[in-house]
mmCIF file of N, CA and C in Angstrom:
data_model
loop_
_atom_site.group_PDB
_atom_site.id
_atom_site.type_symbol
_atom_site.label_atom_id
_atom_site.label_comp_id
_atom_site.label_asym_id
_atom_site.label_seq_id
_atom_site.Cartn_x
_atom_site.Cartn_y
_atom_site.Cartn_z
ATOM 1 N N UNK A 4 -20.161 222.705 77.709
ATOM 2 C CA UNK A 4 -20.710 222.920 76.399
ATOM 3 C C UNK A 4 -21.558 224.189 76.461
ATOM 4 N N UNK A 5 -20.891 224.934 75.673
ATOM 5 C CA UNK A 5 -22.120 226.687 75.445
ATOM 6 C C UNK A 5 -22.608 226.199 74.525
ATOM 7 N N UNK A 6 -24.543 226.591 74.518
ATOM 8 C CA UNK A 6 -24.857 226.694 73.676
ATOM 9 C C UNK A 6 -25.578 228.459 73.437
ATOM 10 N N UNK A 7 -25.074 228.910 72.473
ATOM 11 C CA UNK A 7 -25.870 230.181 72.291
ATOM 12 C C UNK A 7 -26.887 229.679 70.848
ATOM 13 N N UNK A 8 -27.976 230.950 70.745
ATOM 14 C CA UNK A 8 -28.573 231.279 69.682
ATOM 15 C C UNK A 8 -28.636 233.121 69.365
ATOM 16 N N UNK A 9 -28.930 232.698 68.398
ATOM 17 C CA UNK A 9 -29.322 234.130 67.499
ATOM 18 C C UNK A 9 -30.694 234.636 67.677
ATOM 19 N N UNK A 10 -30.873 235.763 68.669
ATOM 20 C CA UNK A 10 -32.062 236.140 68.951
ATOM 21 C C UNK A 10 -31.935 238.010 68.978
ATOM 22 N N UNK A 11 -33.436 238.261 68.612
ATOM 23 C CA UNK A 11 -33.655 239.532 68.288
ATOM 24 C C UNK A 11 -34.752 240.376 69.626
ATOM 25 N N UNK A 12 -34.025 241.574 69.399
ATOM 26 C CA UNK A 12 -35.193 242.522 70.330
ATOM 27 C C UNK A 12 -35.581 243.837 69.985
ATOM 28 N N UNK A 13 -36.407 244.503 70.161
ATOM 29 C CA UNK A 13 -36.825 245.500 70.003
ATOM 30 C C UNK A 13 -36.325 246.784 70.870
ATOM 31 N N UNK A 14 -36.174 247.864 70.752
ATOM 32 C CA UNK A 14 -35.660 248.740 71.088
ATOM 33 C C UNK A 14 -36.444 250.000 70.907
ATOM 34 N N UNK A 15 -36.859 250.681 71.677
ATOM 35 C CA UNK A 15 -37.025 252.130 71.393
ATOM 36 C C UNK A 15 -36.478 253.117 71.867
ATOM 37 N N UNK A 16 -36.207 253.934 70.508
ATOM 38 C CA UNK A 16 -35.818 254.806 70.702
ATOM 39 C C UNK A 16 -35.886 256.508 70.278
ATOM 40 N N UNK A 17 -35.387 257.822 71.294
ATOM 41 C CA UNK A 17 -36.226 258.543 70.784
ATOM 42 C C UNK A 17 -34.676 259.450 70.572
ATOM 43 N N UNK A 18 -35.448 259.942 69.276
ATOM 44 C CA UNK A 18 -34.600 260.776 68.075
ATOM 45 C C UNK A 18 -34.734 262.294 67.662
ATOM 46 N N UNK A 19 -33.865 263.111 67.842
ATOM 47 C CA UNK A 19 -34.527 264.363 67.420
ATOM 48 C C UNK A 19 -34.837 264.662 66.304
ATOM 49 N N UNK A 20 -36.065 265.333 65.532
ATOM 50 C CA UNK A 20 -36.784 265.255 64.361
ATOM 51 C C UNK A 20 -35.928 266.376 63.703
ATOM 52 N N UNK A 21 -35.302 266.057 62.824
ATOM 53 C CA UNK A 21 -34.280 267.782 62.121
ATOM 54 C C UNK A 21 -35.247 267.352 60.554
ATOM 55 N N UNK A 22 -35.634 266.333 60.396
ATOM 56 C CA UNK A 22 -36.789 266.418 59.448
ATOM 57 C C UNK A 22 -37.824 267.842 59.119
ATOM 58 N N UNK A 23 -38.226 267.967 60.308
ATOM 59 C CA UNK A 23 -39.216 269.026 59.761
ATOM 60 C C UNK A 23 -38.783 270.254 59.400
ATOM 61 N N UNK A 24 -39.859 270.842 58.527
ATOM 62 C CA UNK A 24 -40.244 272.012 57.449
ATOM 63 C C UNK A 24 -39.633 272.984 58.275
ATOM 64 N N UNK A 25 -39.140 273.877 58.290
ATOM 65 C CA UNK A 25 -38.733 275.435 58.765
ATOM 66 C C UNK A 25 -39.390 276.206 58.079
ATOM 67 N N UNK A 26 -40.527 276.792 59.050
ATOM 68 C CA UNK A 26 -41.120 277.800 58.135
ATOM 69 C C UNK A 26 -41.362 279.235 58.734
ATOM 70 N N UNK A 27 -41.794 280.651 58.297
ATOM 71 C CA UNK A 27 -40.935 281.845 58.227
ATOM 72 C C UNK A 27 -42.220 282.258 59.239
ATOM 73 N N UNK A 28 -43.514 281.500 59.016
ATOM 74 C CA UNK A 28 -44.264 281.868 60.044
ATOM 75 C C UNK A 28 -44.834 281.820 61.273
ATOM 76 N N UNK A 29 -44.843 283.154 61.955
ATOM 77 C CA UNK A 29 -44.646 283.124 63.183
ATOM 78 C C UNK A 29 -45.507 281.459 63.886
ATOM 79 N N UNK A 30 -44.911 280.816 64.625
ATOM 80 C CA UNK A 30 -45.909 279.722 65.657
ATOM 81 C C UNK A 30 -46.092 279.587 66.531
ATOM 82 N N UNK A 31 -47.408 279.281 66.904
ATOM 83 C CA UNK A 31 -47.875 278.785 68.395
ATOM 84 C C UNK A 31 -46.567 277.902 69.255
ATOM 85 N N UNK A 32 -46.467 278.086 70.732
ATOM 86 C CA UNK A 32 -45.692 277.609 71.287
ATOM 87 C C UNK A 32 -46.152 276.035 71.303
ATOM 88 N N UNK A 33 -45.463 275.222 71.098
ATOM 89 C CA UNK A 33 -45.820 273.513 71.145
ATOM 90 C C UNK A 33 -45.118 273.059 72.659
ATOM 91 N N UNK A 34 -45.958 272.402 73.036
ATOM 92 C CA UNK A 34 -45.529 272.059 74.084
ATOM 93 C C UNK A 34 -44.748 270.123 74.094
ATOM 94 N N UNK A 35 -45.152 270.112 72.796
ATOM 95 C CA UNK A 35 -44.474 268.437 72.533
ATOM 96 C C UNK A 35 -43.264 268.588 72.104
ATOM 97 N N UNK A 36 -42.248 268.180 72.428
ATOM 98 C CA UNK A 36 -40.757 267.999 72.126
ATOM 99 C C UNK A 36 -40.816 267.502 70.427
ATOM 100 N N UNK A 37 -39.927 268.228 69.922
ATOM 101 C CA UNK A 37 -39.591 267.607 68.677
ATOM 102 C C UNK A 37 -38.679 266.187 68.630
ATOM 103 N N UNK A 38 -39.203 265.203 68.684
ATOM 104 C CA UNK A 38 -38.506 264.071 68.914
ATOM 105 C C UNK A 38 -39.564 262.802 68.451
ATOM 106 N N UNK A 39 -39.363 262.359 67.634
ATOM 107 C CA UNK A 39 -39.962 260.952 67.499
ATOM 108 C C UNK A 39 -39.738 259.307 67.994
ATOM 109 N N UNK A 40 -40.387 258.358 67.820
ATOM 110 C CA UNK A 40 -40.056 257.686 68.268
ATOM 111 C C UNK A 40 -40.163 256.156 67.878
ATOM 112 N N UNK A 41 -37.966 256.082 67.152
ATOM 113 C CA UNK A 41 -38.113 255.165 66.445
ATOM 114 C C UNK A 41 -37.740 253.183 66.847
ATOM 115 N N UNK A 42 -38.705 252.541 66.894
ATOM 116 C CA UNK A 42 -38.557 250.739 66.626
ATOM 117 C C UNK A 42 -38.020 250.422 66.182
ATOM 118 N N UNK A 43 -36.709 249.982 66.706
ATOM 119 C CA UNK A 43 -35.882 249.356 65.756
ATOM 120 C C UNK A 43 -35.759 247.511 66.498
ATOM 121 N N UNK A 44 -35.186 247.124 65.441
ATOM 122 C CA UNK A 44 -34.497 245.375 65.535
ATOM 123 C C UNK A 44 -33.489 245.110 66.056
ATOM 124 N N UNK A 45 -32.878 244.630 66.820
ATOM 125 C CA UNK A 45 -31.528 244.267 66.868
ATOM 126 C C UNK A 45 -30.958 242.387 67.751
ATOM 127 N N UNK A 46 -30.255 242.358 66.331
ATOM 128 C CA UNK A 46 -30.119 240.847 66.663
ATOM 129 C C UNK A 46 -28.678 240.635 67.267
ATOM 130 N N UNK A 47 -28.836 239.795 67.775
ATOM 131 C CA UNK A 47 -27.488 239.641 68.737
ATOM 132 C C UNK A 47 -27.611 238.068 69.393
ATOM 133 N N UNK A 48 -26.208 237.601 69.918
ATOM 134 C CA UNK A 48 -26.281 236.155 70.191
ATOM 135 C C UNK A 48 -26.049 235.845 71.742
ATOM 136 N N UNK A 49 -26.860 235.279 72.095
ATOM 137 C CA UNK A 49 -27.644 235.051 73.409
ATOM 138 C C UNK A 49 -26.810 233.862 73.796
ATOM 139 N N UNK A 50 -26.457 233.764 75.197
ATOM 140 C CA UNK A 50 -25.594 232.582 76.178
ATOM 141 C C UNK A 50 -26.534 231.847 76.477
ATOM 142 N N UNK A 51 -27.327 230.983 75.888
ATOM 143 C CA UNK A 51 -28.126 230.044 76.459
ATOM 144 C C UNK A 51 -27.588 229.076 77.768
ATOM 145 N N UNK A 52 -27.206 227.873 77.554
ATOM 146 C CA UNK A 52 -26.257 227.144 78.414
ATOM 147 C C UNK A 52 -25.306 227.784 78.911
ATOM 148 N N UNK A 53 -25.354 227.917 80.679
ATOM 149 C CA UNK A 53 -23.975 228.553 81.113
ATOM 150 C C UNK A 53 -23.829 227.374 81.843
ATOM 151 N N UNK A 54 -24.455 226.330 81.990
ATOM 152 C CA UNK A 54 -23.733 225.197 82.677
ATOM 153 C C UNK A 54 -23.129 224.476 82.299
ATOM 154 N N UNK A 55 -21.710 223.887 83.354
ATOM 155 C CA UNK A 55 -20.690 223.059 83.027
ATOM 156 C C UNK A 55 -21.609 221.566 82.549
ATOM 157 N N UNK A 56 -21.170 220.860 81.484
ATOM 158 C CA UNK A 56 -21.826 219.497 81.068
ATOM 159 C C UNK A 56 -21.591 218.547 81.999
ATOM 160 N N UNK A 57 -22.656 217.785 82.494
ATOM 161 C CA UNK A 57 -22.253 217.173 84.026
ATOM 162 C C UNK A 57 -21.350 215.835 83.751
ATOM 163 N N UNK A 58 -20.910 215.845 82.508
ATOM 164 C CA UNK A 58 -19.787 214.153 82.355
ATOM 165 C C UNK A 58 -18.604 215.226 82.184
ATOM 166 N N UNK A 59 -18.280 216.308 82.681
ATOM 167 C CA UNK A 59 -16.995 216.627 82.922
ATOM 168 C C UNK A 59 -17.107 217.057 84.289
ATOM 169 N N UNK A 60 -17.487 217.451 85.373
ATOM 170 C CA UNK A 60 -17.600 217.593 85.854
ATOM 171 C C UNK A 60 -16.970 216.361 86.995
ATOM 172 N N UNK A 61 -16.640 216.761 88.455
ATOM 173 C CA UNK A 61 -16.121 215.825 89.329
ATOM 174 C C UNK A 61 -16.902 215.464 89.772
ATOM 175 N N UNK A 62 -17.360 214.009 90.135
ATOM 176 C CA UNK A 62 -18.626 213.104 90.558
ATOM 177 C C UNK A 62 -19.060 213.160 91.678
ATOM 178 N N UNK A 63 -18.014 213.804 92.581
ATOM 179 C CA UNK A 63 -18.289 214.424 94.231
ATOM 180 C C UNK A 63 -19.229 215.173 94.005
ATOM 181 N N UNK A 64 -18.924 216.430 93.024
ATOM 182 C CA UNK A 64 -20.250 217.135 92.856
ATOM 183 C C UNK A 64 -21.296 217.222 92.441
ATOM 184 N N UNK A 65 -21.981 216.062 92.037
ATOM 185 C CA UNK A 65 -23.151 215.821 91.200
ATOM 186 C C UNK A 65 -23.931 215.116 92.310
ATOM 187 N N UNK A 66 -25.256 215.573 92.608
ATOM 188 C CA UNK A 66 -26.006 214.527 93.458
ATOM 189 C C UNK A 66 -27.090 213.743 92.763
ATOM 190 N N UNK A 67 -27.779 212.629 93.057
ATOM 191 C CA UNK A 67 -28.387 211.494 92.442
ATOM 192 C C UNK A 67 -29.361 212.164 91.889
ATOM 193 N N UNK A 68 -29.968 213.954 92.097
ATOM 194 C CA UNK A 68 -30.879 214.277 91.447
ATOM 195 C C UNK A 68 -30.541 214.954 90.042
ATOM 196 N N UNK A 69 -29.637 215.129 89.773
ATOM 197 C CA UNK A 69 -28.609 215.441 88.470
ATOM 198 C C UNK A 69 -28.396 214.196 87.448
ATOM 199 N N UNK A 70 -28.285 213.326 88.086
ATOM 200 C CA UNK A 70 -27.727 211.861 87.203
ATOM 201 C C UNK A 70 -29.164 211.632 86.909
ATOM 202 N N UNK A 71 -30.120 211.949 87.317
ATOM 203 C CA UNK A 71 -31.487 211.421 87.168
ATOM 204 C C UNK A 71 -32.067 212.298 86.253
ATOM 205 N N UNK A 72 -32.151 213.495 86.357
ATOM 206 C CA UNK A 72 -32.493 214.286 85.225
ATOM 207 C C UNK A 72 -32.124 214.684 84.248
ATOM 208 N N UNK A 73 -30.949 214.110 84.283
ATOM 209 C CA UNK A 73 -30.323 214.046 82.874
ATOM 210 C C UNK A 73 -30.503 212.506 82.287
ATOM 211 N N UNK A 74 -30.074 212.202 82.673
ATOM 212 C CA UNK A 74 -30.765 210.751 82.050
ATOM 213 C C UNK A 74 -31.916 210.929 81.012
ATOM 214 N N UNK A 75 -33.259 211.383 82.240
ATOM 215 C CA UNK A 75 -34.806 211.676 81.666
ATOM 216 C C UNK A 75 -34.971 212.511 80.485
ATOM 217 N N UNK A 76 -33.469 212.960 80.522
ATOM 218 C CA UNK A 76 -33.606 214.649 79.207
ATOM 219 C C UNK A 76 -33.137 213.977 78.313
ATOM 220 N N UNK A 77 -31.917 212.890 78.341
ATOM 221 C CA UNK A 77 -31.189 212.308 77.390
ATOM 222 C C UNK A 77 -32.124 211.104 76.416
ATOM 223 N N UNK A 78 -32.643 210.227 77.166
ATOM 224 C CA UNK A 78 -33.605 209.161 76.699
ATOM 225 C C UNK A 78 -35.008 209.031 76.405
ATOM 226 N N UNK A 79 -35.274 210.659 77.108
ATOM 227 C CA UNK A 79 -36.809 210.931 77.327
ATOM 228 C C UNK A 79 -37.338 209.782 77.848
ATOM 229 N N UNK A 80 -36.408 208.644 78.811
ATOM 230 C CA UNK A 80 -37.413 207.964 79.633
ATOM 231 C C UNK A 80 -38.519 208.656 80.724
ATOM 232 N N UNK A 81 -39.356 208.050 81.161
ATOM 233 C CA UNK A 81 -40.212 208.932 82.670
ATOM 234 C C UNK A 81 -39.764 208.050 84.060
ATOM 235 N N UNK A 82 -38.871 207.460 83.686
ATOM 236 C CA UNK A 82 -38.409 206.145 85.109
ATOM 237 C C UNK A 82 -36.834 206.592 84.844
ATOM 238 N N UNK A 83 -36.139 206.572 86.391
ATOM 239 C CA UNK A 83 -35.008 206.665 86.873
ATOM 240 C C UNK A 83 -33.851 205.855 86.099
ATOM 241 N N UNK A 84 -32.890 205.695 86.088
ATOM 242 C CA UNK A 84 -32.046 204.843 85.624
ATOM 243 C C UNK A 84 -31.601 204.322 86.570
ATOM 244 N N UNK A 85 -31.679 202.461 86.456
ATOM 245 C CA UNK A 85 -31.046 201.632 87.049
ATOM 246 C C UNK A 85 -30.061 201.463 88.300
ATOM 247 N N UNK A 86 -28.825 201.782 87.641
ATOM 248 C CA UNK A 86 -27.457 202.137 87.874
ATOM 249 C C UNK A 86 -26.973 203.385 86.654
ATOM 250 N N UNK A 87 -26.115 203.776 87.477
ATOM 251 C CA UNK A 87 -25.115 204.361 86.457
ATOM 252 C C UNK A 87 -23.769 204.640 86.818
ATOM 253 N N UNK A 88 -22.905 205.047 85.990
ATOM 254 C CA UNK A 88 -21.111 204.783 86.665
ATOM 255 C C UNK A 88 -20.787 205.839 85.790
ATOM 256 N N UNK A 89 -20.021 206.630 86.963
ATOM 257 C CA UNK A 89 -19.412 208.179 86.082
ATOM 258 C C UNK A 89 -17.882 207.862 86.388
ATOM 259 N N UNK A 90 -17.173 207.879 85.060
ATOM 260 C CA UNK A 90 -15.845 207.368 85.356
ATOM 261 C C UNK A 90 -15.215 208.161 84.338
ATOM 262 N N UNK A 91 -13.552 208.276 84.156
ATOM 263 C CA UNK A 91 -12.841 208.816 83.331
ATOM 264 C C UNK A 91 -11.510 207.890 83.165
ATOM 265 N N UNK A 92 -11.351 207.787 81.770
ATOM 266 C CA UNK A 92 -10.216 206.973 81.527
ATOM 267 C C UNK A 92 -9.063 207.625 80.804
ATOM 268 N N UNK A 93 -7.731 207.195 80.982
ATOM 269 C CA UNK A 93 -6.451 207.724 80.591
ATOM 270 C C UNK A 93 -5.672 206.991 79.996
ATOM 271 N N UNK A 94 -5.316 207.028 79.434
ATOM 272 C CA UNK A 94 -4.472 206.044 78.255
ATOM 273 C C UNK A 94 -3.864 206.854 76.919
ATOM 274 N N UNK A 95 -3.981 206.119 76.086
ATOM 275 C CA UNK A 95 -3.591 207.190 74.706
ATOM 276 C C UNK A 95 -4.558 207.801 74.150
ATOM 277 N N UNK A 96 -5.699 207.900 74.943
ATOM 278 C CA UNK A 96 -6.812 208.781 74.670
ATOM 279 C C UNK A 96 -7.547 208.822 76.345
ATOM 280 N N UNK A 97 -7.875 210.165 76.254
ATOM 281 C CA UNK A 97 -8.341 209.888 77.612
ATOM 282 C C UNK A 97 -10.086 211.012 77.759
ATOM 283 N N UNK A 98 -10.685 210.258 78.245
ATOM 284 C CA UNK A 98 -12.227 210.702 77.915
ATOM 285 C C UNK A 98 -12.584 210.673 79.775
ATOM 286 N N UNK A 99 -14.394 211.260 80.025
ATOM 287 C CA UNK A 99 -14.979 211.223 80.848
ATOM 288 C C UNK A 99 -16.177 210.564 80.517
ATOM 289 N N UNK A 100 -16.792 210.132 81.125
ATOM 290 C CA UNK A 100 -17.890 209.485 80.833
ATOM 291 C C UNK A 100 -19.106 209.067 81.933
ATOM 292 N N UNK A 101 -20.639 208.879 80.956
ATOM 293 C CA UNK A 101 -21.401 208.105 82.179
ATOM 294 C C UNK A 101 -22.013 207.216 81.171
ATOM 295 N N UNK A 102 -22.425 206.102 81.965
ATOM 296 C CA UNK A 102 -22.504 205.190 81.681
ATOM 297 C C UNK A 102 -24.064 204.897 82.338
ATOM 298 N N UNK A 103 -25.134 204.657 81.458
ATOM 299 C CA UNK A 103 -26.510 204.430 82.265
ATOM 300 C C UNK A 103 -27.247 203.137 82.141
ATOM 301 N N UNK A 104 -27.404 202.173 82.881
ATOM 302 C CA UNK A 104 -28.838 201.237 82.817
ATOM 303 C C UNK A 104 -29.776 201.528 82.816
ATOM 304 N N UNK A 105 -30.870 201.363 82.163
ATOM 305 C CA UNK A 105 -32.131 201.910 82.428
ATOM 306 C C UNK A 105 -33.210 200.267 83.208
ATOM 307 N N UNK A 106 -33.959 200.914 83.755
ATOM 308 C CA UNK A 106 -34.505 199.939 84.775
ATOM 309 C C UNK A 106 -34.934 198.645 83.438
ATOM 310 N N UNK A 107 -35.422 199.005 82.508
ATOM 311 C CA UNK A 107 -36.477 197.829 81.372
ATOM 312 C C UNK A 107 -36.236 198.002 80.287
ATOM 313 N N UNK A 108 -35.992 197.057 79.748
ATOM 314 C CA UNK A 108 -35.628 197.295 77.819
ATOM 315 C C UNK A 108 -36.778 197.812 77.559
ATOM 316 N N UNK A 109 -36.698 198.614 76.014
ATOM 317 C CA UNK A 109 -38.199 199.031 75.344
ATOM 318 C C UNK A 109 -38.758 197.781 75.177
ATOM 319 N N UNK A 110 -40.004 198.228 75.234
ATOM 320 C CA UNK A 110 -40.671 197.156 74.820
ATOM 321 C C UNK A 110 -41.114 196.630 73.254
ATOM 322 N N UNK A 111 -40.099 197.095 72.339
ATOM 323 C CA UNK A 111 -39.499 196.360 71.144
ATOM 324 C C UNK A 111 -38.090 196.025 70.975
ATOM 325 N N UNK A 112 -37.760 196.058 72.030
ATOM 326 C CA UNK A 112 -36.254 195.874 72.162
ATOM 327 C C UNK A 112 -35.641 194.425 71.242
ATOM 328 N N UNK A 113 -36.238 193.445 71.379
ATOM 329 C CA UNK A 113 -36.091 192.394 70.417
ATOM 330 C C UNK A 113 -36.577 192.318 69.152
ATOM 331 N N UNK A 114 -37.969 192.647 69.215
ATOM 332 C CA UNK A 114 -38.541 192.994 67.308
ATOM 333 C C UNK A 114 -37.917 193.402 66.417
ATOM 334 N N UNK A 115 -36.154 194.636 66.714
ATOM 335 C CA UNK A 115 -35.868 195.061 65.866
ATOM 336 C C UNK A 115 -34.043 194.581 66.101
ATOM 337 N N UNK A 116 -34.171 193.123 66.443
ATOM 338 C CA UNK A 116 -32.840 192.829 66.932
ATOM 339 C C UNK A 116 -31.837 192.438 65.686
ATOM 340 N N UNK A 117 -31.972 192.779 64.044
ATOM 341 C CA UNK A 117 -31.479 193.295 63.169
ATOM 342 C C UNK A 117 -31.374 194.075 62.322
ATOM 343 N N UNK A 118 -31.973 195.083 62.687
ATOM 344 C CA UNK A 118 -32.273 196.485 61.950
ATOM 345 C C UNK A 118 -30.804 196.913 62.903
ATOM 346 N N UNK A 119 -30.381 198.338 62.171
ATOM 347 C CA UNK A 119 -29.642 199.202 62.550
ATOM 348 C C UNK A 119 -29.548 199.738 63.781
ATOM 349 N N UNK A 120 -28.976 199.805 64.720
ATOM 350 C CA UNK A 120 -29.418 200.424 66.303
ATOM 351 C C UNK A 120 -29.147 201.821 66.633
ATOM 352 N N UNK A 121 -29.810 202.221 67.442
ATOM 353 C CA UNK A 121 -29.782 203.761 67.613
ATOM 354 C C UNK A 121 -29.189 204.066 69.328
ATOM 355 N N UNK A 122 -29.207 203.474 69.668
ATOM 356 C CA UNK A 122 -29.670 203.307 71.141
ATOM 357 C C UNK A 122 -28.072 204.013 71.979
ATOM 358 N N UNK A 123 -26.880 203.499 71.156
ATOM 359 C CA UNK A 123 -25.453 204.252 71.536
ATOM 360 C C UNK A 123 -25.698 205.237 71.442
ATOM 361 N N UNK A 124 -25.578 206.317 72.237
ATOM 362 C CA UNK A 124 -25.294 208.126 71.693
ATOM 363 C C UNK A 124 -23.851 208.521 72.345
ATOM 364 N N UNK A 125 -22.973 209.070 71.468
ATOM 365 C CA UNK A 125 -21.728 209.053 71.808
ATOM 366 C C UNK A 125 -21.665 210.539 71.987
ATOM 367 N N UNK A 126 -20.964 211.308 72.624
ATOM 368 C CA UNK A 126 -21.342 213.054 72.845
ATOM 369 C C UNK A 126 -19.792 213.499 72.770
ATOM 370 N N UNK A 127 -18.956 214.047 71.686
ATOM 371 C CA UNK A 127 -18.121 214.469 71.928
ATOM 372 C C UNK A 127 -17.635 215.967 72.084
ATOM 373 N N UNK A 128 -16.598 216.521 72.925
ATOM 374 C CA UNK A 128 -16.648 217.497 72.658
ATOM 375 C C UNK A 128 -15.195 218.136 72.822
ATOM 376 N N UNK A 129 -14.949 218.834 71.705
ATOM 377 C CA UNK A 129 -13.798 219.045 71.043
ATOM 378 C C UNK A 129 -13.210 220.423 71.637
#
Protein backbone atom coordinates (compact mmCIF):
# COMPACT_ATOMS: atom_id res chain seq x y z
CA UNK A 1 0.00 0.00 0.00
CA UNK A 2 1.61 3.63 -1.17
CA UNK A 3 0.59 6.18 0.59
CA UNK A 4 1.63 9.64 -0.85
CA UNK A 5 0.55 13.29 0.07
CA UNK A 6 0.55 16.63 -1.42
CA UNK A 7 3.27 18.67 0.03
CA UNK A 8 4.92 22.01 -0.72
CA UNK A 9 8.51 23.62 -0.62
CA UNK A 10 10.20 26.56 -1.02
CA UNK A 11 12.77 27.27 -3.46
CA UNK A 12 15.16 29.96 -4.15
CA UNK A 13 15.97 31.26 -6.75
CA UNK A 14 18.24 33.72 -8.44
CA UNK A 15 17.11 35.60 -11.63
CA UNK A 16 18.64 38.09 -13.81
CA UNK A 17 17.02 41.60 -13.24
CA UNK A 18 16.30 42.89 -17.18
CA UNK A 19 13.73 44.97 -15.08
CA UNK A 20 15.84 47.79 -14.49
CA UNK A 21 15.85 51.46 -15.87
CA UNK A 22 18.65 51.95 -18.63
CA UNK A 23 19.86 55.12 -18.16
CA UNK A 24 22.23 57.42 -20.50
CA UNK A 25 24.19 58.39 -17.40
CA UNK A 26 27.50 57.68 -17.01
CA UNK A 27 27.72 55.00 -13.54
CA UNK A 28 29.67 54.10 -10.78
CA UNK A 29 31.00 50.55 -11.17
CA UNK A 30 28.55 48.21 -8.86
CA UNK A 31 30.04 45.57 -7.58
CA UNK A 32 26.55 43.59 -6.82
CA UNK A 33 25.43 41.38 -9.66
CA UNK A 34 22.25 42.33 -11.22
CA UNK A 35 20.25 39.42 -10.10
CA UNK A 36 17.53 39.13 -7.58
CA UNK A 37 16.29 36.79 -5.53
CA UNK A 38 13.08 35.11 -6.15
CA UNK A 39 10.75 32.58 -3.33
CA UNK A 40 8.86 30.65 -4.93
CA UNK A 41 6.19 27.54 -3.91
CA UNK A 42 6.19 24.42 -5.36
CA UNK A 43 3.85 21.64 -4.66
CA UNK A 44 4.44 18.25 -5.60
CA UNK A 45 3.43 14.64 -4.30
CA UNK A 46 5.59 13.03 -1.82
CA UNK A 47 6.09 8.84 -1.43
CA UNK A 48 5.23 8.61 2.05
CA UNK A 49 4.86 4.71 2.63
CA UNK A 50 7.51 2.78 0.69
CA UNK A 51 6.80 -0.25 2.72
CA UNK A 52 5.41 -3.51 1.54
CA UNK A 53 1.95 -3.96 3.91
CA UNK A 54 3.06 -6.72 6.25
CA UNK A 55 -0.39 -9.09 5.52
CA UNK A 56 1.09 -9.51 2.07
CA UNK A 57 4.09 -10.16 2.75
CA UNK A 58 5.65 -13.97 3.38
CA UNK A 59 5.44 -14.83 7.18
CA UNK A 60 9.11 -16.21 7.09
CA UNK A 61 9.85 -12.68 6.84
CA UNK A 62 8.18 -10.90 9.47
CA UNK A 63 9.68 -11.24 13.02
CA UNK A 64 7.46 -11.16 16.33
CA UNK A 65 8.63 -7.48 16.56
CA UNK A 66 6.57 -6.48 13.38
CA UNK A 67 3.36 -8.49 14.32
CA UNK A 68 3.63 -6.55 17.56
CA UNK A 69 3.86 -3.17 16.32
CA UNK A 70 1.51 -3.31 14.14
CA UNK A 71 -0.98 -4.61 16.09
CA UNK A 72 -0.17 -1.49 18.73
CA UNK A 73 -0.61 0.95 15.53
CA UNK A 74 -3.77 -0.90 14.44
CA UNK A 75 -5.79 -1.03 17.92
CA UNK A 76 -3.80 1.57 19.67
CA UNK A 77 -3.56 -1.13 22.34
CA UNK A 78 -0.15 -0.56 24.80
CA UNK A 79 -0.05 -4.62 25.48
CA UNK A 80 1.17 -7.23 22.91
CA UNK A 81 -1.32 -9.39 21.22
CA UNK A 82 -2.16 -12.69 22.53
CA UNK A 83 -1.73 -14.92 19.59
CA UNK A 84 -1.94 -14.16 16.15
CA UNK A 85 -2.11 -16.35 12.76
CA UNK A 86 -0.88 -14.95 9.40
CA UNK A 87 -2.45 -17.13 6.81
CA UNK A 88 -3.69 -16.90 3.12
CA UNK A 89 -6.58 -18.57 1.58
CA UNK A 90 -7.45 -19.80 -2.07
CA UNK A 91 -10.59 -20.71 -3.31
CA UNK A 92 -12.91 -18.61 -5.51
CA UNK A 93 -11.56 -15.75 -3.81
CA UNK A 94 -8.33 -15.77 -2.47
CA UNK A 95 -7.05 -13.18 0.27
CA UNK A 96 -3.99 -12.85 2.90
CA UNK A 97 -4.57 -12.21 6.18
CA UNK A 98 -3.77 -11.73 10.08
CA UNK A 99 -5.69 -12.59 12.43
CA UNK A 100 -5.07 -11.04 16.20
CA UNK A 101 -6.12 -11.93 19.94
CA UNK A 102 -5.56 -9.40 22.11
CA UNK A 103 -4.46 -10.48 25.67
CA UNK A 104 -8.13 -8.78 27.56
CA UNK A 105 -11.42 -7.68 26.30
CA UNK A 106 -12.03 -3.79 26.80
CA UNK A 107 -13.17 -3.21 29.68
CA UNK A 108 -16.76 -2.39 28.27
CA UNK A 109 -16.69 -5.12 26.19
CA UNK A 110 -20.13 -6.39 27.54
CA UNK A 111 -21.92 -2.92 28.41
CA UNK A 112 -22.29 -2.44 24.78
CA UNK A 113 -23.16 -6.13 23.84
CA UNK A 114 -26.11 -4.61 21.57
CA UNK A 115 -25.14 -1.55 20.17
CA UNK A 116 -23.48 -1.75 16.72
CA UNK A 117 -19.79 -3.16 16.80
CA UNK A 118 -16.77 -1.63 15.58
CA UNK A 119 -14.20 -3.88 16.61
CA UNK A 120 -13.96 -5.97 12.81
CA UNK A 121 -11.63 -3.79 10.61
CA UNK A 122 -11.52 -5.36 7.27
CA UNK A 123 -8.44 -3.71 5.03
CA UNK A 124 -8.84 -4.23 1.45
CA UNK A 125 -6.72 -3.64 -1.20
CA UNK A 126 -7.55 -3.48 -4.73
Amino acid sequence: MSVFTYMHTTQDNAEDDDDLEVSEEPEEKEDKPKTKTVTETVWEWMHINTNKPIWTRKPSEIDEKEYSDFYKALTKDTEDPMEYSHFSAEGEISFKSILYVPKKAPHNYYDDYYKKSTSLKLYVRK
